[in-house]
mmCIF file of C-alpha atoms in Angstrom:
data_model
loop_
_atom_site.group_PDB
_atom_site.id
_atom_site.type_symbol
_atom_site.label_atom_id
_atom_site.label_comp_id
_atom_site.label_asym_id
_atom_site.label_seq_id
_atom_site.Cartn_x
_atom_site.Cartn_y
_atom_site.Cartn_z
ATOM 1 C CA MET A 1 -2.919 -8.947 30.317
ATOM 2 C CA LYS A 2 -5.591 -11.311 28.982
ATOM 3 C CA LYS A 3 -8.528 -10.576 26.687
ATOM 4 C CA GLU A 4 -10.860 -11.227 29.588
ATOM 5 C CA ASP A 5 -9.425 -8.239 31.487
ATOM 6 C CA LYS A 6 -11.471 -5.066 31.090
ATOM 7 C CA ASP A 7 -8.370 -2.987 30.335
ATOM 8 C CA TRP A 8 -7.113 -5.340 27.622
ATOM 9 C CA LYS A 9 -6.234 -3.590 24.352
ATOM 10 C CA PRO A 10 -6.090 -5.311 20.955
ATOM 11 C CA VAL A 11 -2.727 -5.138 19.207
ATOM 12 C CA ILE A 12 -3.072 -3.275 15.901
ATOM 13 C CA LEU A 13 -0.399 -3.766 13.258
ATOM 14 C CA ILE A 14 -0.073 -0.650 11.056
ATOM 15 C CA THR A 15 2.105 -0.704 7.952
ATOM 16 C CA GLY A 16 4.398 2.215 7.143
ATOM 17 C CA GLU A 17 6.513 3.494 4.282
ATOM 18 C CA GLU A 18 10.153 2.750 3.602
ATOM 19 C CA GLY A 19 12.492 5.740 3.537
ATOM 20 C CA PHE A 20 16.152 6.774 3.612
ATOM 21 C CA ASP A 21 17.855 9.394 5.758
ATOM 22 C CA PRO A 22 20.764 10.868 3.733
ATOM 23 C CA SER A 23 22.076 12.678 6.818
ATOM 24 C CA PHE A 24 22.927 9.383 8.502
ATOM 25 C CA GLY A 25 22.990 7.077 5.493
ATOM 26 C CA THR A 26 20.407 4.780 7.054
ATOM 27 C CA ALA A 27 17.192 3.154 5.914
ATOM 28 C CA ASN A 28 14.069 4.113 7.862
ATOM 29 C CA PHE A 29 10.434 3.196 8.217
ATOM 30 C CA ILE A 30 8.064 6.177 8.115
ATOM 31 C CA MET A 31 4.512 6.550 9.358
ATOM 32 C CA ASN A 32 2.038 9.371 9.820
ATOM 33 C CA ARG A 33 1.700 9.524 13.615
ATOM 34 C CA LYS A 34 -2.021 10.166 13.289
ATOM 35 C CA TYR A 35 -2.501 6.497 12.416
ATOM 36 C CA THR A 36 -1.110 5.346 15.732
ATOM 37 C CA GLY A 37 -2.809 8.236 17.519
ATOM 38 C CA TYR A 38 -6.273 7.387 16.195
ATOM 39 C CA ALA A 39 -5.774 3.706 16.924
ATOM 40 C CA ALA A 40 -4.591 4.393 20.488
ATOM 41 C CA LYS A 41 -7.339 6.938 21.256
ATOM 42 C CA ASN A 42 -9.938 4.391 20.241
ATOM 43 C CA GLY A 43 -8.630 1.614 22.454
ATOM 44 C CA GLY A 44 -5.955 -0.115 20.388
ATOM 45 C CA LEU A 45 -2.270 -0.815 20.991
ATOM 46 C CA PRO A 46 -0.610 0.102 17.681
ATOM 47 C CA PHE A 47 2.806 -0.872 16.379
ATOM 48 C CA MET A 48 4.607 -0.957 13.014
ATOM 49 C CA PRO A 49 6.087 -4.100 11.434
ATOM 50 C CA GLU A 50 9.575 -3.966 9.944
ATOM 51 C CA ASP A 51 10.687 -7.384 8.682
ATOM 52 C CA ILE A 52 8.803 -9.535 6.169
ATOM 53 C CA ARG A 53 10.628 -12.596 7.483
ATOM 54 C CA MET A 54 8.616 -12.197 10.691
ATOM 55 C CA ALA A 55 5.239 -11.917 8.951
ATOM 56 C CA LYS A 56 3.767 -15.042 10.563
ATOM 57 C CA GLU A 57 4.872 -13.887 14.014
ATOM 58 C CA TYR A 58 3.286 -10.474 13.427
ATOM 59 C CA VAL A 59 -0.018 -12.130 12.562
ATOM 60 C CA GLU A 60 0.092 -14.346 15.637
ATOM 61 C CA LEU A 61 0.880 -11.356 17.857
ATOM 62 C CA SER A 62 -1.702 -8.968 16.377
ATOM 63 C CA ASP A 63 -5.477 -8.724 16.585
ATOM 64 C CA GLY A 64 -5.945 -6.534 13.508
ATOM 65 C CA LEU A 65 -4.132 -5.019 10.530
ATOM 66 C CA ILE A 66 -4.303 -1.490 9.118
ATOM 67 C CA LEU A 67 -2.801 -1.103 5.643
ATOM 68 C CA SER A 68 -1.932 2.587 5.479
ATOM 69 C CA HIS A 69 -1.995 4.908 2.478
ATOM 70 C CA GLY A 70 1.059 5.436 0.300
ATOM 71 C CA PRO A 71 2.376 5.173 -3.282
ATOM 72 C CA ASP A 72 0.456 3.071 -5.791
ATOM 73 C CA ILE A 73 1.118 -0.639 -5.949
ATOM 74 C CA HIS A 74 3.051 -2.156 -8.865
ATOM 75 C CA ARG A 75 0.870 -2.528 -11.972
ATOM 76 C CA GLY A 76 2.049 -6.089 -12.410
ATOM 77 C CA ARG A 77 -0.043 -6.972 -9.354
ATOM 78 C CA TYR A 78 -3.172 -6.574 -11.488
ATOM 79 C CA GLY A 79 -1.908 -7.744 -14.867
ATOM 80 C CA GLN A 80 -0.676 -4.443 -16.298
ATOM 81 C CA TYR A 81 2.775 -3.097 -17.194
ATOM 82 C CA TYR A 82 4.892 0.072 -17.405
ATOM 83 C CA THR A 83 6.010 1.726 -20.623
ATOM 84 C CA ASP A 84 8.323 4.347 -19.108
ATOM 85 C CA PHE A 85 10.732 4.069 -16.169
ATOM 86 C CA LYS A 86 9.488 7.469 -14.929
ATOM 87 C CA GLU A 87 6.144 5.838 -14.149
ATOM 88 C CA MET A 88 7.924 3.622 -11.630
ATOM 89 C CA ARG A 89 9.733 6.291 -9.601
ATOM 90 C CA ASP A 90 7.391 6.037 -6.614
ATOM 91 C CA ILE A 91 6.924 2.262 -6.687
ATOM 92 C CA CYS A 92 8.164 0.276 -3.686
ATOM 93 C CA SER A 93 8.167 -3.436 -4.518
ATOM 94 C CA THR A 94 9.428 -4.439 -1.072
ATOM 95 C CA ARG A 95 6.465 -2.700 0.548
ATOM 96 C CA ASP A 96 4.173 -4.419 -1.956
ATOM 97 C CA ASP A 97 5.644 -7.806 -1.037
ATOM 98 C CA PHE A 98 5.322 -7.098 2.686
ATOM 99 C CA GLU A 99 1.740 -5.829 2.604
ATOM 100 C CA PHE A 100 0.433 -8.517 0.246
ATOM 101 C CA THR A 101 2.023 -11.162 2.457
ATOM 102 C CA LEU A 102 0.548 -9.669 5.628
ATOM 103 C CA PHE A 103 -2.895 -9.279 4.097
ATOM 104 C CA THR A 104 -2.960 -12.870 2.865
ATOM 105 C CA LEU A 105 -1.953 -14.210 6.267
ATOM 106 C CA PHE A 106 -4.462 -12.025 8.141
ATOM 107 C CA ALA A 107 -7.255 -13.041 5.747
ATOM 108 C CA GLU A 108 -6.370 -16.723 6.150
ATOM 109 C CA ALA A 109 -6.482 -16.262 9.931
ATOM 110 C CA GLY A 110 -9.857 -14.500 9.701
ATOM 111 C CA LYS A 111 -8.480 -11.445 11.504
ATOM 112 C CA PRO A 112 -9.778 -7.899 10.812
ATOM 113 C CA VAL A 113 -8.148 -5.763 8.108
ATOM 114 C CA LEU A 114 -8.702 -2.073 7.326
ATOM 115 C CA GLY A 115 -7.192 -0.809 4.069
ATOM 116 C CA ILE A 116 -6.817 2.954 3.600
ATOM 117 C CA GLY A 117 -6.203 4.401 0.120
ATOM 118 C CA ARG A 118 -3.324 2.282 -1.128
ATOM 119 C CA GLY A 119 -4.446 -0.308 1.423
ATOM 120 C CA MET A 120 -7.759 -0.686 -0.408
ATOM 121 C CA GLN A 121 -5.778 -1.303 -3.608
ATOM 122 C CA VAL A 122 -3.827 -4.056 -1.851
ATOM 123 C CA ILE A 123 -6.995 -5.739 -0.576
ATOM 124 C CA ASN A 124 -8.785 -5.684 -3.917
ATOM 125 C CA THR A 125 -5.867 -6.858 -6.050
ATOM 126 C CA ALA A 126 -4.774 -9.511 -3.524
ATOM 127 C CA LEU A 127 -8.242 -11.015 -3.949
ATOM 128 C CA GLY A 128 -8.022 -11.037 -7.745
ATOM 129 C CA GLY A 129 -9.442 -7.597 -8.542
ATOM 130 C CA THR A 130 -8.006 -4.909 -10.833
ATOM 131 C CA LEU A 131 -7.532 -1.130 -10.877
ATOM 132 C CA TYR A 132 -7.817 1.576 -13.493
ATOM 133 C CA LEU A 133 -4.409 2.580 -14.825
ATOM 134 C CA PRO A 134 -3.334 6.056 -13.587
ATOM 135 C CA ASP A 135 -3.122 7.351 -17.168
ATOM 136 C CA SER A 136 -6.346 5.742 -18.404
ATOM 137 C CA LYS A 137 -9.221 7.836 -19.709
ATOM 138 C CA LYS A 138 -11.521 6.529 -16.968
ATOM 139 C CA LYS A 139 -9.030 7.399 -14.231
ATOM 140 C CA LYS A 140 -8.557 10.929 -15.611
ATOM 141 C CA GLU A 141 -12.324 11.450 -15.688
ATOM 142 C CA LEU A 142 -12.599 10.388 -12.055
ATOM 143 C CA ASP A 143 -9.698 12.682 -11.083
ATOM 144 C CA GLN A 144 -11.042 15.849 -12.690
ATOM 145 C CA ASP A 145 -12.598 17.313 -9.558
ATOM 146 C CA LEU A 146 -10.122 15.993 -6.961
ATOM 147 C CA SER A 147 -8.595 19.388 -6.263
ATOM 148 C CA GLY A 148 -8.058 18.880 -2.548
ATOM 149 C CA GLU A 149 -11.537 20.091 -1.631
ATOM 150 C CA LEU A 150 -13.815 17.863 0.405
ATOM 151 C CA LYS A 151 -16.224 15.729 -1.606
ATOM 152 C CA PHE A 152 -19.236 13.769 -0.455
ATOM 153 C CA VAL A 153 -19.172 9.997 -0.068
ATOM 154 C CA TYR A 154 -22.408 8.010 -0.201
ATOM 155 C CA PRO A 155 -22.455 4.687 1.710
ATOM 156 C CA GLU A 156 -24.747 1.925 0.531
ATOM 157 C CA PRO A 157 -27.746 1.137 2.773
ATOM 158 C CA LYS A 158 -27.231 -1.871 5.057
ATOM 159 C CA SER A 159 -23.442 -1.461 4.852
ATOM 160 C CA ARG A 160 -21.190 -1.046 7.887
ATOM 161 C CA LEU A 161 -20.308 2.465 6.729
ATOM 162 C CA PHE A 162 -23.968 3.453 6.455
ATOM 163 C CA ALA A 163 -24.487 2.371 10.055
ATOM 164 C CA LEU A 164 -21.470 4.461 11.120
ATOM 165 C CA SER A 165 -21.877 7.606 9.037
ATOM 166 C CA GLY A 166 -25.367 7.749 7.581
ATOM 167 C CA SER A 167 -26.337 8.309 3.959
ATOM 168 C CA SER A 168 -23.520 10.777 3.144
ATOM 169 C CA PHE A 169 -20.521 12.569 4.625
ATOM 170 C CA PRO A 170 -17.694 14.861 3.442
ATOM 171 C CA ALA A 171 -14.272 13.337 2.837
ATOM 172 C CA GLU A 172 -10.868 14.064 1.349
ATOM 173 C CA LEU A 173 -10.702 11.541 -1.490
ATOM 174 C CA PHE A 174 -7.331 10.061 -2.378
ATOM 175 C CA LYS A 175 -6.170 10.537 -5.963
ATOM 176 C CA ILE A 176 -5.428 6.857 -6.542
ATOM 177 C CA PRO A 177 -6.242 4.337 -9.285
ATOM 178 C CA GLY A 178 -9.882 3.439 -8.779
ATOM 179 C CA ILE A 179 -11.421 -0.014 -8.530
ATOM 180 C CA SER A 180 -12.125 -1.577 -11.929
ATOM 181 C CA LYS A 181 -12.842 -5.269 -11.326
ATOM 182 C CA LEU A 182 -13.846 -6.302 -7.817
ATOM 183 C CA GLY A 183 -11.830 -8.875 -5.916
ATOM 184 C CA ILE A 184 -13.391 -12.211 -4.958
ATOM 185 C CA ASN A 185 -16.163 -11.801 -2.359
ATOM 186 C CA MET A 186 -15.654 -8.023 -2.221
ATOM 187 C CA ARG A 187 -18.600 -5.688 -2.707
ATOM 188 C CA PRO A 188 -18.747 -1.895 -3.126
ATOM 189 C CA THR A 189 -20.284 -0.165 -0.106
ATOM 190 C CA ALA A 190 -19.708 3.545 -0.818
ATOM 191 C CA PHE A 191 -19.461 5.740 -3.890
ATOM 192 C CA SER A 192 -18.328 9.252 -4.772
ATOM 193 C CA GLU A 193 -20.483 11.801 -6.581
ATOM 194 C CA LYS A 194 -18.975 10.459 -9.827
ATOM 195 C CA GLU A 195 -19.984 6.917 -8.851
ATOM 196 C CA CYS A 196 -16.402 5.852 -8.254
ATOM 197 C CA ILE A 197 -16.091 3.056 -5.683
ATOM 198 C CA GLU A 198 -14.830 4.593 -2.425
ATOM 199 C CA ALA A 199 -15.270 1.655 -0.053
ATOM 200 C CA LEU A 200 -15.239 -2.128 -0.184
ATOM 201 C CA GLU A 201 -16.359 -4.787 2.278
ATOM 202 C CA HIS A 202 -15.828 -8.528 2.231
ATOM 203 C CA ASP A 203 -18.904 -10.735 2.184
ATOM 204 C CA ASP A 204 -17.675 -13.097 4.891
ATOM 205 C CA LEU A 205 -14.508 -11.770 6.534
ATOM 206 C CA PRO A 206 -13.948 -8.605 8.657
ATOM 207 C CA ILE A 207 -12.192 -6.801 5.803
ATOM 208 C CA LEU A 208 -12.898 -3.176 4.880
ATOM 209 C CA GLY A 209 -11.215 -0.818 2.414
ATOM 210 C CA ILE A 210 -11.761 2.943 2.013
ATOM 211 C CA GLY A 211 -10.596 5.453 -0.614
ATOM 212 C CA TRP A 212 -10.476 8.627 1.474
ATOM 213 C CA ASN A 213 -8.227 10.125 4.114
ATOM 214 C CA PRO A 214 -9.606 9.291 7.580
ATOM 215 C CA LEU A 215 -6.864 11.381 9.199
ATOM 216 C CA ASN A 216 -8.255 14.673 7.889
ATOM 217 C CA GLU A 217 -9.632 16.345 11.006
ATOM 218 C CA ASN A 218 -11.811 18.725 8.984
ATOM 219 C CA THR A 219 -14.188 15.974 7.924
ATOM 220 C CA GLY A 220 -16.043 15.330 11.161
ATOM 221 C CA ALA A 221 -16.508 12.620 13.750
ATOM 222 C CA GLN A 222 -16.879 9.745 11.282
ATOM 223 C CA ASN A 223 -13.090 9.344 11.246
ATOM 224 C CA HIS A 224 -12.952 8.437 14.925
ATOM 225 C CA SER A 225 -16.091 6.326 14.529
ATOM 226 C CA LEU A 226 -14.361 4.341 11.775
ATOM 227 C CA PHE A 227 -11.298 3.657 13.914
ATOM 228 C CA HIS A 228 -13.493 2.947 16.938
ATOM 229 C CA TYR A 229 -15.546 0.467 14.924
ATOM 230 C CA PHE A 230 -12.419 -1.280 13.649
ATOM 231 C CA ILE A 231 -10.900 -1.528 17.124
ATOM 232 C CA GLN A 232 -14.160 -2.985 18.428
ATOM 233 C CA ILE A 233 -14.039 -5.640 15.707
ATOM 234 C CA CYS A 234 -10.487 -6.458 16.754
ATOM 235 C CA LYS A 235 -11.733 -6.828 20.332
ATOM 236 C CA GLY A 236 -14.403 -9.210 19.128
ATOM 237 C CA ALA A 237 -17.127 -6.829 20.291
ATOM 238 C CA GLU A 238 -18.824 -6.434 16.889
#
């Protein structure tokens, strides 16, 4: 099917998490099925990449990239370090390598990218930005009221998010290291009540990062509108 056909669907690459099944002794890739469900319901054809050696082929095949949420990226990606091996127990360097490679290739190709939670970290640091350390005073201050309850997010006027969701909306904020220094050509386009950056947009490229869980079905229609908007970009309709 060609893009000119009315039933054509853009191919959406969605990254997953690496896992291990002790019952069978096999390595697995894991993904929240809501990611593929939201992408499919809004007109996309989602699939999950598995092999970094095929990164260029994935980019050629796909019309857009969704970097899904997951464990924090390695601190070395933004010039920091670990002082205790326990701090590294959830780190997955192979996933870091894969997602940073995919993001760089998609950005070079000018193809749309949506980063969710961890995915926003990848976008910002890949473009030269930094994050607050998880154990920093600033990070702890920002985390104080993230008890699982919905918090309000406030998009900036004239941003894509403002056009989609209005001046504010409830969201389940991820408890992740916040944005400290912005990546090159990235600008903040939404903030939490504590003025923590909760969304980023690129000045020139179709790249968007968010710091909340768009799969939480208790937060309203803006979740589907976000996926719908992204799929439309991938179709070239926006």
